[in-house]
Structure formats: structure tokens, C-alpha cells
Short mmCIF file of C-alpha atoms in Angstrom, two decimals:
data_model
loop_
_atom_site.label_atom_id
_atom_site.label_comp_id
_atom_site.label_asym_id
_atom_site.label_seq_id
_atom_site.Cartn_x
_atom_site.Cartn_y
_atom_site.Cartn_z
CA MET A 1 -12.32 -17.97 24.86
CA LYS A 2 -10.36 -20.76 23.51
CA GLU A 3 -6.65 -19.75 22.56
CA THR A 4 -4.33 -22.15 20.89
CA GLY A 5 -0.66 -21.66 20.21
CA VAL A 6 2.45 -20.31 21.64
CA ARG A 7 1.80 -16.86 23.18
CA ASN A 8 2.25 -14.63 26.16
CA GLY A 9 -0.57 -15.85 28.44
CA ALA A 10 -0.44 -12.81 30.60
CA PHE A 11 -1.24 -10.58 27.49
CA GLY A 12 -3.71 -12.33 25.43
CA ALA A 13 -6.63 -11.25 23.16
CA ASP A 14 -8.67 -10.05 26.22
CA LYS A 15 -5.94 -7.32 26.88
CA PHE A 16 -7.01 -5.65 23.66
CA GLY A 17 -10.58 -5.85 24.66
CA PHE A 18 -11.76 -8.79 22.50
CA ARG A 19 -14.55 -10.77 24.05
CA ASN A 20 -16.71 -13.77 23.30
CA LEU A 21 -14.38 -15.06 20.39
CA ALA A 22 -14.86 -18.60 19.18
CA GLU A 23 -11.09 -19.09 19.01
CA VAL A 24 -7.62 -17.53 18.58
CA PHE A 25 -4.94 -19.43 16.80
CA TRP A 26 -1.66 -17.84 17.89
CA ASN A 27 1.53 -17.73 15.79
CA LEU A 28 0.62 -20.57 13.46
CA GLY A 29 3.17 -21.54 10.91
CA THR A 30 2.94 -21.99 7.05
CA ALA A 31 1.49 -25.37 6.96
CA PRO A 32 -1.50 -24.97 9.38
CA LEU A 33 -2.38 -21.65 7.92
CA TYR A 34 -2.51 -23.19 4.48
CA GLU A 35 -4.82 -25.90 5.96
CA HIS A 36 -7.17 -23.17 7.56
CA ALA A 37 -7.10 -21.15 4.30
CA LEU A 38 -8.04 -24.01 2.13
CA ARG A 39 -10.54 -25.38 4.60
CA ASN A 40 -12.27 -22.10 4.65
CA ASN A 41 -12.34 -21.62 0.94
CA GLU A 42 -10.12 -18.46 1.33
CA ALA A 43 -7.64 -19.51 -1.43
CA GLU A 44 -6.60 -22.29 -3.71
CA LEU A 45 -3.43 -24.31 -4.30
CA THR A 46 -1.47 -23.96 -7.25
CA ALA A 47 0.28 -26.87 -9.09
CA ASP A 48 3.66 -25.80 -7.58
CA GLY A 49 2.35 -25.39 -4.04
CA ALA A 50 1.84 -21.65 -3.76
CA LEU A 51 -1.34 -20.38 -2.14
CA CYS A 52 -3.40 -18.02 -4.40
CA ALA A 53 -6.14 -15.79 -2.94
CA GLU A 54 -8.34 -13.16 -4.48
CA THR A 55 -8.92 -9.92 -2.73
CA GLY A 56 -12.23 -9.00 -4.13
CA VAL A 57 -13.13 -5.37 -5.05
CA PHE A 58 -9.99 -3.92 -3.71
CA THR A 59 -6.88 -5.07 -5.61
CA GLY A 60 -4.64 -2.52 -4.19
CA ARG A 61 -4.52 0.04 -1.30
CA SER A 62 -7.20 2.76 -1.02
CA PRO A 63 -5.41 5.75 0.19
CA LYS A 64 -8.63 7.91 0.27
CA ASP A 65 -10.08 5.52 2.96
CA LYS A 66 -6.94 5.96 5.27
CA PHE A 67 -7.41 8.18 8.48
CA THR A 68 -5.37 9.28 11.33
CA VAL A 69 -6.51 10.26 14.82
CA ARG A 70 -5.89 13.97 15.28
CA ASP A 71 -5.05 14.74 18.92
CA ALA A 72 -2.76 16.60 21.07
CA ASN A 73 0.17 14.32 20.12
CA THR A 74 -0.38 14.33 16.42
CA ASP A 75 -1.78 17.74 15.76
CA GLY A 76 1.57 19.55 15.19
CA MET A 77 3.46 16.64 14.05
CA MET A 78 1.52 15.20 11.08
CA TRP A 79 1.53 16.37 7.59
CA TRP A 80 -2.11 16.95 7.27
CA ALA A 81 -1.84 18.26 3.75
CA GLY A 82 -1.10 14.58 2.73
CA ASN A 83 -3.25 12.94 5.58
CA GLN A 84 -7.02 12.70 6.45
CA SER A 85 -8.01 13.03 10.16
CA ILE A 86 -10.61 11.65 12.41
CA THR A 87 -11.32 12.62 16.09
CA PRO A 88 -10.39 10.50 19.01
CA GLU A 89 -14.02 10.01 19.84
CA GLN A 90 -14.77 8.68 16.23
CA PHE A 91 -11.86 6.37 16.58
CA GLN A 92 -13.14 5.09 19.90
CA VAL A 93 -16.56 4.35 18.34
CA LEU A 94 -15.00 2.50 15.48
CA HIS A 95 -12.67 0.59 17.86
CA GLU A 96 -15.80 -0.41 19.99
CA ASP A 97 -17.68 -1.43 16.83
CA PHE A 98 -14.71 -3.67 15.77
CA ILE A 99 -14.62 -5.31 18.89
CA ARG A 100 -18.43 -5.91 18.84
CA HIS A 101 -18.27 -7.24 15.22
CA ALA A 102 -15.43 -9.65 16.16
CA GLU A 103 -17.72 -11.50 18.92
CA GLY A 104 -18.13 -15.11 17.88
CA MET A 105 -15.31 -14.97 15.25
CA THR A 106 -12.27 -17.27 15.05
CA LEU A 107 -9.24 -14.99 14.76
CA PHE A 108 -5.53 -15.62 13.88
CA ALA A 109 -2.90 -13.77 15.76
CA GLN A 110 0.78 -13.13 14.76
CA ASP A 111 3.44 -11.67 17.04
CA LEU A 112 6.16 -10.07 14.81
CA TYR A 113 8.76 -7.45 14.43
CA GLY A 114 8.88 -4.28 12.12
CA GLY A 115 12.67 -3.84 11.62
CA ALA A 116 15.77 -5.91 11.54
CA ASP A 117 17.72 -3.59 13.99
CA PRO A 118 16.76 -4.56 17.41
CA LYS A 119 17.53 -0.92 18.65
CA PHE A 120 14.86 0.51 16.45
CA HIS A 121 12.30 -2.33 15.60
CA ILE A 122 8.64 -2.19 16.80
CA LYS A 123 6.90 -5.08 18.24
CA VAL A 124 3.64 -5.80 16.18
CA ARG A 125 0.75 -7.99 17.07
CA VAL A 126 -1.72 -8.71 14.00
CA TYR A 127 -5.05 -9.94 14.44
CA THR A 128 -6.81 -11.30 11.37
CA GLU A 129 -10.11 -12.69 10.23
CA LEU A 130 -8.64 -14.64 7.36
CA ALA A 131 -5.89 -17.40 7.72
CA TRP A 132 -4.19 -16.31 4.37
CA HIS A 133 -3.95 -12.77 5.96
CA SER A 134 -2.20 -14.29 8.81
CA LEU A 135 0.28 -16.03 6.52
CA PHE A 136 0.75 -12.96 4.58
CA ILE A 137 1.78 -10.66 7.34
CA ARG A 138 3.82 -13.43 8.86
CA THR A 139 5.75 -13.73 5.54
CA LEU A 140 6.20 -9.96 5.13
CA LEU A 141 7.28 -8.97 8.67
CA ARG A 142 10.17 -10.37 10.69
CA ARG A 143 9.50 -13.35 13.06
CA PRO A 144 10.82 -13.47 16.55
CA GLU A 145 12.60 -16.59 17.90
CA ALA A 146 10.08 -19.10 19.34
CA ALA A 147 11.51 -18.38 22.92
CA GLU A 148 10.52 -14.82 22.53
CA LEU A 149 6.91 -15.56 21.93
CA ALA A 150 6.04 -16.39 25.60
CA GLY A 151 7.04 -12.93 26.73
CA PHE A 152 5.86 -10.98 23.85
CA THR A 153 4.06 -7.66 24.60
CA PRO A 154 3.04 -5.69 21.58
CA GLU A 155 3.85 -2.06 21.08
CA LEU A 156 1.54 -1.79 17.95
CA THR A 157 -1.59 -3.78 17.37
CA ILE A 158 -3.38 -4.16 14.05
CA VAL A 159 -6.91 -5.64 13.77
CA ASP A 160 -7.82 -6.62 10.05
CA LEU A 161 -11.52 -7.61 9.58
CA PRO A 162 -12.51 -7.54 5.95
CA SER A 163 -16.18 -8.38 6.79
CA PHE A 164 -16.56 -5.22 8.80
CA ARG A 165 -18.33 -2.24 7.17
CA ALA A 166 -17.76 1.23 8.41
CA ASP A 167 -20.36 3.89 8.70
CA PRO A 168 -19.33 7.11 7.25
CA LYS A 169 -21.67 9.07 9.40
CA ARG A 170 -20.88 7.20 12.61
CA HIS A 171 -17.21 6.84 12.15
CA GLY A 172 -16.26 10.10 10.26
CA VAL A 173 -14.73 8.09 7.33
CA ARG A 174 -15.44 8.21 3.39
CA SER A 175 -16.92 4.77 2.85
CA GLU A 176 -17.47 1.23 4.15
CA ASN A 177 -13.72 0.68 3.54
CA VAL A 178 -11.30 1.98 6.34
CA VAL A 179 -7.74 2.20 7.58
CA ALA A 180 -7.62 4.14 10.75
CA ILE A 181 -4.49 4.76 12.89
CA ASP A 182 -4.25 6.10 16.26
CA PHE A 183 -0.73 6.86 16.95
CA THR A 184 -1.15 7.56 20.60
CA ARG A 185 -2.74 4.32 21.44
CA LYS A 186 -0.73 2.40 18.68
CA ILE A 187 -3.61 0.88 17.32
CA VAL A 188 -4.57 0.22 13.51
CA LEU A 189 -8.06 -0.77 12.44
CA ILE A 190 -8.47 -2.26 8.92
CA GLY A 191 -11.94 -3.09 7.68
CA GLY A 192 -13.85 -3.67 4.36
CA SER A 193 -10.90 -4.61 2.25
CA GLN A 194 -9.25 -7.96 1.66
CA TYR A 195 -6.13 -6.41 0.09
CA ALA A 196 -3.38 -7.72 2.27
CA GLY A 197 -0.99 -5.08 1.55
CA GLU A 198 -2.79 -2.56 3.80
CA MET A 199 -1.41 -4.45 6.79
CA LYS A 200 2.22 -4.09 5.83
CA LYS A 201 1.90 -0.40 4.74
CA SER A 202 0.32 0.47 8.12
CA VAL A 203 3.54 -0.93 9.72
CA PHE A 204 5.50 1.15 7.39
CA THR A 205 3.56 4.28 8.02
CA THR A 206 3.93 3.77 11.78
CA LEU A 207 7.60 3.47 11.57
CA ASN A 208 7.64 6.62 9.30
CA TYR A 209 5.98 8.44 12.30
CA TYR A 210 8.25 7.24 15.10
CA LEU A 211 11.85 6.72 13.56
CA PRO A 212 12.71 10.21 12.54
CA ALA A 213 12.73 11.34 16.18
CA GLN A 214 15.36 8.46 16.79
CA GLY A 215 17.61 9.70 14.02
CA VAL A 216 16.62 6.94 11.58
CA MET A 217 15.34 7.89 8.15
CA PRO A 218 12.52 5.55 7.05
CA MET A 219 12.50 4.90 3.26
CA HIS A 220 10.17 3.31 0.66
CA CYS A 221 13.05 1.66 -1.18
CA SER A 222 14.79 -1.68 -2.00
CA ALA A 223 18.40 -2.27 -0.97
CA ASN A 224 21.39 -4.53 -1.62
CA VAL A 225 25.04 -4.89 -0.76
CA GLY A 226 28.00 -5.83 -2.80
CA PRO A 227 30.88 -8.32 -1.72
CA GLU A 228 32.84 -5.58 -0.33
CA GLY A 229 30.10 -4.24 1.98
CA ASP A 230 29.07 -1.37 -0.37
CA SER A 231 25.33 -1.23 0.10
CA ALA A 232 23.07 0.68 -2.30
CA ILE A 233 19.55 1.93 -1.95
CA PHE A 234 16.86 1.97 -4.69
CA PHE A 235 13.93 4.37 -4.50
CA GLY A 236 11.07 4.24 -6.90
CA LEU A 237 7.30 4.03 -7.40
CA SER A 238 5.56 0.96 -8.63
CA GLY A 239 6.41 -0.23 -12.02
CA THR A 240 9.86 1.53 -12.03
CA GLY A 241 12.04 -1.51 -11.44
CA LYS A 242 12.83 -1.46 -7.65
CA THR A 243 12.34 -5.04 -7.05
CA THR A 244 13.78 -6.13 -10.26
CA LEU A 245 16.87 -4.13 -10.18
CA SER A 246 17.84 -4.84 -6.53
CA ALA A 247 17.43 -8.55 -7.12
CA ASP A 248 21.09 -8.69 -8.54
CA PRO A 249 22.80 -12.11 -8.45
CA ALA A 250 26.07 -10.57 -7.93
CA ARG A 251 24.99 -8.61 -4.87
CA THR A 252 23.26 -9.69 -1.52
CA LEU A 253 19.64 -8.63 -1.34
CA ILE A 254 18.80 -6.65 1.86
CA GLY A 255 15.07 -6.07 0.88
CA ASP A 256 12.76 -5.01 -1.78
CA ASP A 257 10.48 -2.20 -0.32
CA GLU A 258 10.99 -0.69 3.10
CA HIS A 259 14.20 0.17 4.99
CA GLY A 260 15.66 2.48 7.56
CA TRP A 261 18.86 4.35 7.40
CA GLY A 262 20.40 5.01 10.81
CA PRO A 263 23.63 5.53 12.70
CA ASP A 264 24.93 1.98 11.88
CA GLY A 265 23.87 1.75 8.32
CA ILE A 266 20.65 0.47 6.68
CA PHE A 267 18.13 -2.24 7.88
CA ASN A 268 15.16 -3.93 6.38
CA PHE A 269 11.74 -3.29 7.98
CA GLU A 270 10.56 -6.70 6.51
CA GLY A 271 11.29 -10.35 6.39
CA GLY A 272 9.74 -10.94 2.92
CA CYS A 273 9.15 -9.52 -0.48
CA TYR A 274 5.88 -8.24 -2.03
CA ALA A 275 6.63 -8.40 -5.75
CA LYS A 276 4.42 -7.41 -8.68
CA THR A 277 3.92 -10.41 -10.99
CA ILE A 278 2.27 -9.02 -14.09
CA LYS A 279 4.36 -10.45 -17.01
CA LEU A 280 6.56 -12.23 -14.62
CA SER A 281 8.82 -14.68 -16.52
CA GLN A 282 11.55 -17.00 -15.51
CA GLU A 283 13.87 -15.65 -18.20
CA ALA A 284 13.49 -12.06 -17.19
CA GLU A 285 13.42 -12.26 -13.40
CA PRO A 286 14.47 -15.87 -12.37
CA ALA A 287 14.83 -15.35 -8.69
CA ILE A 288 11.36 -13.72 -8.29
CA TYR A 289 9.75 -16.29 -10.46
CA ASP A 290 11.33 -19.17 -8.72
CA ALA A 291 10.24 -17.67 -5.38
CA SER A 292 6.62 -17.40 -6.47
CA MET A 293 6.33 -20.96 -7.56
CA ARG A 294 6.73 -22.90 -4.46
CA PHE A 295 5.20 -23.89 -1.25
CA GLY A 296 5.13 -20.84 1.12
CA ALA A 297 4.54 -18.14 -1.46
CA VAL A 298 1.22 -16.35 -1.34
CA LEU A 299 -0.12 -15.03 -4.66
CA GLU A 300 -2.89 -12.37 -4.98
CA ASN A 301 -5.35 -12.11 -7.95
CA VAL A 302 -3.07 -14.17 -10.18
CA VAL A 303 -5.24 -16.12 -12.80
CA ILE A 304 -4.87 -19.88 -12.29
CA ASP A 305 -5.57 -22.37 -15.04
CA PRO A 306 -8.48 -24.46 -13.72
CA THR A 307 -7.08 -27.77 -15.18
CA THR A 308 -3.18 -27.33 -14.72
CA ARG A 309 -3.34 -25.24 -11.65
CA LYS A 310 -0.52 -23.22 -13.12
CA PRO A 311 -0.41 -19.45 -12.63
CA ASP A 312 -0.71 -17.14 -15.78
CA PHE A 313 1.27 -14.17 -14.99
CA ASP A 314 0.72 -12.69 -18.24
CA ASP A 315 -3.17 -12.45 -17.58
CA GLY A 316 -4.10 -9.10 -16.01
CA SER A 317 -7.97 -9.67 -16.33
CA LYS A 318 -8.35 -9.37 -12.60
CA THR A 319 -5.82 -6.56 -12.10
CA GLU A 320 -2.57 -5.19 -13.19
CA ASN A 321 -1.48 -5.26 -9.69
CA THR A 322 -1.04 -8.95 -9.23
CA ARG A 323 1.41 -9.88 -6.41
CA SER A 324 3.47 -12.59 -4.86
CA ALA A 325 4.49 -12.42 -1.22
CA TYR A 326 7.52 -14.77 -0.15
CA PRO A 327 10.04 -14.98 2.55
CA LEU A 328 13.28 -13.24 1.96
CA ASP A 329 15.03 -16.49 2.24
CA PHE A 330 13.37 -17.85 -0.86
CA ILE A 331 15.77 -15.53 -2.79
CA PRO A 332 19.12 -17.42 -2.86
CA ASN A 333 21.44 -14.38 -2.17
CA ALA A 334 19.21 -12.67 0.39
CA SER A 335 20.83 -11.20 3.57
CA LYS A 336 20.09 -13.22 6.73
CA THR A 337 20.51 -10.30 8.88
CA GLY A 338 18.59 -7.86 6.85
CA ARG A 339 21.29 -5.16 7.81
CA ALA A 340 24.25 -3.50 5.97
CA GLY A 341 26.64 -0.72 6.54
CA GLN A 342 26.53 2.87 5.42
CA PRO A 343 25.39 3.07 1.69
CA ARG A 344 27.83 3.94 -1.02
CA ASN A 345 25.16 4.75 -3.66
CA VAL A 346 21.53 5.98 -3.60
CA VAL A 347 19.58 5.42 -6.91
CA MET A 348 16.29 7.02 -7.68
CA LEU A 349 14.30 5.21 -10.33
CA ALA A 350 11.83 6.69 -12.73
CA ALA A 351 9.88 5.25 -15.57
CA ASP A 352 9.77 8.45 -17.78
CA ALA A 353 7.20 7.65 -20.37
CA PHE A 354 7.81 11.17 -22.00
CA GLY A 355 11.40 9.77 -23.19
CA VAL A 356 13.16 13.00 -21.82
CA LEU A 357 15.21 11.85 -18.90
CA PRO A 358 18.53 10.27 -19.72
CA PRO A 359 19.31 6.62 -18.68
CA ILE A 360 21.32 7.72 -15.85
CA ALA A 361 22.37 11.25 -14.21
CA ARG A 362 24.56 12.07 -11.16
CA LEU A 363 22.87 14.23 -8.55
CA ASN A 364 24.64 16.54 -5.96
CA PRO A 365 23.01 16.42 -2.52
CA ALA A 366 20.59 19.58 -3.20
CA GLN A 367 19.58 17.84 -6.50
CA ALA A 368 19.07 14.58 -4.70
CA MET A 369 16.65 16.24 -2.17
CA TYR A 370 14.81 18.16 -5.18
CA HIS A 371 14.18 14.79 -6.96
CA PHE A 372 13.48 12.95 -3.73
CA LEU A 373 10.83 15.33 -2.87
CA SER A 374 9.39 15.28 -6.50
CA GLY A 375 9.19 11.59 -6.44
CA TYR A 376 8.66 11.38 -10.19
CA THR A 377 7.61 8.69 -12.70
CA ALA A 378 4.96 8.63 -15.36
CA LYS A 379 1.85 6.43 -15.76
CA VAL A 380 1.54 4.93 -19.22
CA ALA A 381 -1.60 5.58 -21.19
CA GLY A 382 -4.13 2.75 -21.24
CA THR A 383 -2.99 1.08 -17.98
CA GLU A 384 -5.48 3.04 -15.83
CA ARG A 385 -8.87 4.58 -16.57
CA GLY A 386 -9.13 8.10 -17.58
CA LEU A 387 -5.58 8.38 -18.66
CA GLY A 388 -6.43 8.96 -22.46
CA SER A 389 -3.80 8.61 -25.07
CA GLU A 390 -0.99 10.56 -23.59
CA PRO A 391 1.48 9.58 -20.58
CA GLN A 392 0.48 11.33 -17.27
CA PRO A 393 3.28 12.47 -14.64
CA GLU A 394 2.93 11.03 -11.19
CA PHE A 395 4.68 12.89 -8.38
CA SER A 396 4.89 11.08 -5.08
CA ALA A 397 6.84 12.92 -2.49
CA CYS A 398 9.76 10.80 -1.23
CA PHE A 399 8.61 7.99 -3.58
CA GLY A 400 5.93 7.09 -1.03
CA ALA A 401 3.59 10.09 -0.24
CA PRO A 402 0.69 7.83 1.02
CA PHE A 403 2.91 6.48 3.97
CA LEU A 404 4.34 9.79 5.14
CA PRO A 405 2.94 10.86 8.45
CA ARG A 406 5.39 13.82 8.74
CA ASP A 407 6.03 16.71 6.29
CA PRO A 408 8.12 15.35 3.22
CA ALA A 409 10.74 18.07 3.65
CA GLU A 410 11.64 16.43 7.08
CA TYR A 411 12.49 13.26 5.24
CA GLY A 412 14.03 15.14 2.22
CA GLN A 413 16.41 17.04 4.63
CA MET A 414 17.49 13.95 6.46
CA LEU A 415 18.28 12.27 3.11
CA ARG A 416 20.17 15.44 2.16
CA GLU A 417 22.21 15.37 5.52
CA LEU A 418 22.93 11.49 5.26
CA ILE A 419 24.22 11.83 1.64
CA ALA A 420 26.64 14.62 2.47
CA LYS A 421 27.67 13.05 5.75
CA HIS A 422 28.65 9.71 4.28
CA ASN A 423 29.83 10.98 0.96
CA VAL A 424 27.10 8.94 -0.92
CA ASP A 425 26.88 9.05 -4.67
CA CYS A 426 23.32 9.73 -5.88
CA TRP A 427 21.89 8.79 -9.40
CA LEU A 428 18.65 9.25 -11.04
CA VAL A 429 17.79 6.40 -13.60
CA ASN A 430 15.38 6.44 -16.21
CA THR A 431 13.78 2.88 -16.84
CA GLY A 432 11.09 4.33 -18.95
CA TRP A 433 11.29 5.30 -22.63
CA THR A 434 13.96 6.51 -25.17
CA GLY A 435 13.69 7.53 -28.80
CA GLY A 436 10.44 9.23 -28.17
CA LYS A 437 7.56 9.21 -25.65
CA TYR A 438 5.37 6.05 -25.09
CA GLY A 439 3.71 5.03 -28.35
CA VAL A 440 6.64 6.32 -30.39
CA GLY A 441 9.88 5.42 -28.68
CA SER A 442 10.67 2.12 -27.05
CA ARG A 443 11.32 1.00 -23.53
CA MET A 444 14.91 1.60 -22.05
CA PRO A 445 16.88 -1.66 -22.62
CA ILE A 446 17.12 -3.55 -19.42
CA LYS A 447 20.72 -4.50 -20.53
CA VAL A 448 21.68 -0.91 -20.66
CA THR A 449 20.02 0.02 -17.43
CA ARG A 450 21.77 -2.97 -15.76
CA ALA A 451 25.32 -1.90 -17.36
CA LEU A 452 24.95 1.64 -16.03
CA LEU A 453 23.92 0.66 -12.65
CA SER A 454 26.67 -1.80 -12.27
CA ALA A 455 29.08 0.96 -13.31
CA ALA A 456 27.71 3.24 -10.76
CA LEU A 457 27.70 0.63 -8.00
CA ASP A 458 31.26 -0.49 -8.61
CA GLY A 459 32.62 3.11 -8.79
CA SER A 460 33.72 3.05 -12.58
CA LEU A 461 31.08 5.64 -13.58
CA ARG A 462 32.60 8.18 -11.20
CA SER A 463 35.74 8.62 -13.43
CA VAL A 464 33.93 9.13 -16.91
CA LYS A 465 33.28 12.38 -18.56
CA PHE A 466 30.08 14.03 -17.66
CA ARG A 467 28.08 16.93 -19.36
CA ALA A 468 25.38 19.15 -17.90
CA ASP A 469 21.88 18.34 -19.02
CA PRO A 470 20.50 21.64 -20.46
CA TYR A 471 17.01 21.08 -19.13
CA PHE A 472 17.58 19.56 -15.73
CA GLY A 473 21.06 20.61 -14.81
CA PHE A 474 22.35 17.26 -13.41
CA ALA A 475 25.38 15.51 -14.67
CA VAL A 476 25.01 12.98 -17.47
CA PRO A 477 27.85 10.64 -18.60
CA THR A 478 28.83 11.18 -22.30
CA SER A 479 30.20 7.60 -22.73
CA LEU A 480 30.65 4.35 -21.07
CA PRO A 481 32.35 1.01 -22.43
CA GLY A 482 29.69 -1.40 -23.53
CA VAL A 483 26.83 1.24 -23.63
CA PRO A 484 25.94 2.90 -26.98
CA SER A 485 26.74 6.68 -26.72
CA ASP A 486 23.78 7.79 -28.47
CA ILE A 487 21.42 6.36 -25.83
CA LEU A 488 23.17 8.48 -23.23
CA ASP A 489 21.67 11.78 -24.86
CA PRO A 490 17.97 11.48 -24.97
CA ALA A 491 17.55 14.40 -27.48
CA GLY A 492 19.94 12.49 -30.00
CA THR A 493 17.70 9.34 -29.95
CA TRP A 494 14.48 11.29 -31.10
CA ALA A 495 13.87 11.66 -34.95
CA ASP A 496 12.20 15.07 -34.24
CA LYS A 497 14.36 17.21 -32.32
CA ALA A 498 11.88 20.07 -32.12
CA GLU A 499 9.43 17.88 -30.61
CA PHE A 500 11.85 16.68 -28.00
CA ASP A 501 12.62 20.10 -27.03
CA LYS A 502 8.75 20.74 -26.87
CA THR A 503 8.34 17.62 -24.64
CA ALA A 504 11.23 18.29 -22.54
CA ARG A 505 10.15 21.92 -21.77
CA ALA A 506 6.67 20.75 -20.86
CA LEU A 507 8.03 18.01 -18.36
CA VAL A 508 10.28 20.67 -16.78
CA GLY A 509 7.15 22.76 -16.24
CA MET A 510 5.46 19.80 -14.57
CA PHE A 511 8.37 19.51 -12.15
CA GLN A 512 8.19 23.24 -11.34
CA LYS A 513 4.39 23.11 -10.83
CA ASN A 514 4.48 19.99 -8.63
CA PHE A 515 7.32 21.49 -6.48
CA ALA A 516 5.70 24.81 -5.64
CA LYS A 517 4.07 23.32 -2.59
CA PHE A 518 7.59 22.59 -1.17
CA GLU A 519 9.23 25.92 -2.00
CA ASN A 520 8.72 27.54 1.45
CA HIS A 521 10.00 24.34 3.19
CA VAL A 522 13.53 24.09 1.41
CA ASP A 523 16.54 26.40 1.32
CA ALA A 524 17.90 28.40 -1.60
CA GLU A 525 20.45 25.72 -2.64
CA VAL A 526 17.58 23.22 -3.19
CA LEU A 527 15.45 25.89 -5.11
CA ALA A 528 18.46 26.38 -7.31
CA ALA A 529 18.56 22.68 -8.08
CA ALA A 530 15.09 22.88 -9.78
CA PRO A 531 15.12 22.52 -13.63
CA GLU A 532 15.03 25.50 -15.65
CA VAL A 533 13.54 25.86 -19.10
CA LYS A 534 15.68 28.74 -19.95
CA LEU A 535 18.76 26.71 -20.02
CA ALA A 536 17.46 24.97 -23.18
CA ALA A 537 17.32 28.32 -25.03
CA GLU A 538 20.95 29.04 -24.52
#
């Protein structure tokens, strides 16, 4: 087969089993990948130089189509309640069919790192059918120095072939779309979907599996660091402000999505950002907007004006999950190392559409573990099919259940111990609604959220007076200069106090019902951190 580009000649595509390929392009840079993508009609060019691609039927991840090989190594290690399994024999058949399907193809290969800390990173080789996928993963992971490529030997291999169609009966999967992971052989096979995010999340899942045994807690979070080296972690599900709030011009951005917390501090798993762009504006999010409007950015499912070739970030007709992938150095104040010291603050973000949670609350280590395992936010009515007219709670363990190979309690206990060991302040921040639930109240003002976060991160919030929330038990500040006092007490912002009490009790019940599955995996102190409706009656 013809192989072009810088690579380890002793460990080429044949070592993985590929045969009769038309060509393999190795470690191409941005410009040639643009050329291949445009020549192959995979994407279009925007007026500002970004590459814009459509992902077809799948405009997001498909967690129901993700499977892990269950073998002697994974059987007692995996959290099977949250993961689907296939047998080693089924994976072997799938692997052979991938190899057969690739015959005659031109593939693009990238040799990359997952992890900015060389003591804990994983060497990743990614083969893609599409040139824009190669550019995407090259952007999102960390690139070795050019001199390292000639000796690069992968520890994890990902094969992404969107044109492959799985056979549920033959391969033991659910549909034609598949993400299959074999942790023993360190292989990931992705077929049937053009959604590029499946690749990056497969690396994250792999690091989630291996790093805890090395004393590193993998986290679905963004992170930044202040001028005095005071790093902060931001947990949160999609839509809670994880990317937006970590992109603070007064602080250095470490990363927007995936990090590890180890003996020396925190480190980014990635070399790029993957930001949601629906309703993106230069006024509200200038750094993300500017990064998305230049050569080297990869846009997904963004509507482009056919005449001006300008992106319309307000148009969600293809999907609400429009995205922009860009290198970290497109953000002016991004860290060059992707590393920082031990965090001083941990922030958990929740977009509470019920309007019950305060704009900020301080958590002790047991409460932090409880809310980390809960992983709460709320889906707003009308944004997804079948939600009806009322908000719906979303609980995702550790703010990333689809990416957890191990039991969530293991990650929760690591977080609790790290918070206690390093005397870290932990905060729960509501970026959702105030003055009533969705449809009645209004969205929490971003200025209030930023002011409270700034006070938390600079330490000044530590010294204010706190009250105990009568529903959730955590500590809530009663006042802060520059922030309206009434907004700090959610009940006070509602016109109908009886309706607030009813809604708050209902939300407490949702938390309790969700946490029942963890009750046998945590100690009495964490159980005591659970919200109690009876407190509201006192």
C-alpha cells in the first residue's frame, strides 16, 4: 500500500492488519486536510476560512450504540449497570469486518497524545475515512513534536469508518451504528456515524478506565488558572456554561472539557476546544466566537448562508447541537502547557430550570461527593422531543455517565479525598432560572453568575455570612457587594411562595429517587448530605 507523510515506518498500517488500502496519508497538517476535505466534497469553506461539515443523521453521540468487550480483564472492573457489553468473539468479527470494509480505501492517520502530563498521557493513533475527521481529531487531541513521529508506537488505536454498517445479529450490537471498545487490545471501532465527537469521547472513556489505577482522577470538566496559580475546575453537563464560564479573560484557560487531577495538580487531556455554537455571539462570548471564525476551525452542522458564506449561529434547523472545534491556542489566554497546580476551587454547574437552586452554594466534601454523583441539571421543555411543557431533570453521574467505565462511586470517592486533602473550596452554581421555573421566571443573569464566581475564585466569598438552605442543607451566602441580595434567596424571588415550596419539595424528591442507586456504595456521611424535605417544614 502507498503511505505518505511522516510516520514510524516500522509500525505502519499493516501492523494493525490493514491490507490492500489505496493509500494512507500520515499526520497531515491543516492546509492539506482542508484540500482533501474540499476536493472530496466532505465540507465547505466559510467566508472567514473555517471548514464546515455536516454529520448526517447523527448530530450527536449515540450512547445506546456504544459497547465494551466483556472479558477476564474488564468483567470485575467495569460499571456494567452503565455500560453495554459484547463478547471478545463478537468484537473480533467486527474488527475483521472493519478491516475487510477498508480494503481499497484511502485513509488518513494521525499520531497524537491524550493527556498533557507526559507521566500519564496515552499514545493514540486514529485512522479515519474522512479528511475532516482527521483534522478534527488532530485539533482536539495533543500533537507530538515532529521529531517524535518517526518513532511513534500507539498504545490505543481508533478506526473511524462512517460508511461501515454494523450487523446487529452478526456483531451483537443494537443497530448499524456502532462504537466498540476493547480495553484489553486497546482498540476502538467507530462505524455508521459521521459525528466526530465519538472519537474524542472514546479517548476520554479510555483514560477514565486506566487513570484511576495510577492515582489520577479523570474529569469531565473545564479548567482555568488565575495569575497567582490558583486553578479552578468547572463540572457541568451540556448547556450549563462549562465552556463559557471557564473562558475568563482574567484567567488562563487550561481546557474546556476533559482533565485529569493527579499528584502534581491538574492537566488537560486535549489540545483543542469543542464548543457549542447555538446562539453564539461576539458580544456574549468573544473568545469562542473569534476562534470559530478563522482558518483552522472546524464547524459541525452550522447553517451557512449560500451567498455570503457566513455562518448563522442562531439557526438550529439542523440541530441544536451545532459545534466548533478549534485549537486551544486560538484562545488568546490559553495555557501553552495544559497543566496547572492543585486546584483551589471546584465548581459544579447546574442549569436548574425548576428555579429552586440558589445562584451559588458552598459544599462540604460529603455534599460535594453527593452532588458530584448526582450530576444534576434540567432539560428545558421544547428543546427535545417528548419533553412536554414542563422541565425535566437530568442526572448524569459525575457529570459524565456515558463516559464512565468504572463505578461512579469510585470517581466520587476520589473527588472527596482530593477536596479534603488539598483543602479545596467546592461550590454549586445555578446557571438556570430564578423567579420561577422555566416559562415563568427568567434566566439567571450572567453578570450575577460571573460576579459570584469571581468572588468564589478570589477567596472573598469565604468571608461573607452564610445561611443553611432549608431544602438542600448546603451553605448559601446572604449578601455580596454588587449582587442583589434578593436573588441569593430563591424563595424570595418567587411571587407564589407556596408554589416555590411545592416545586422545591418535588426537586428534593427527584434527587432522593435518583440517588437510591448509590446508597449502598457510599458511607453514612455522604448519605447524611442528601437533601431532606422535612427540613422545609421546620
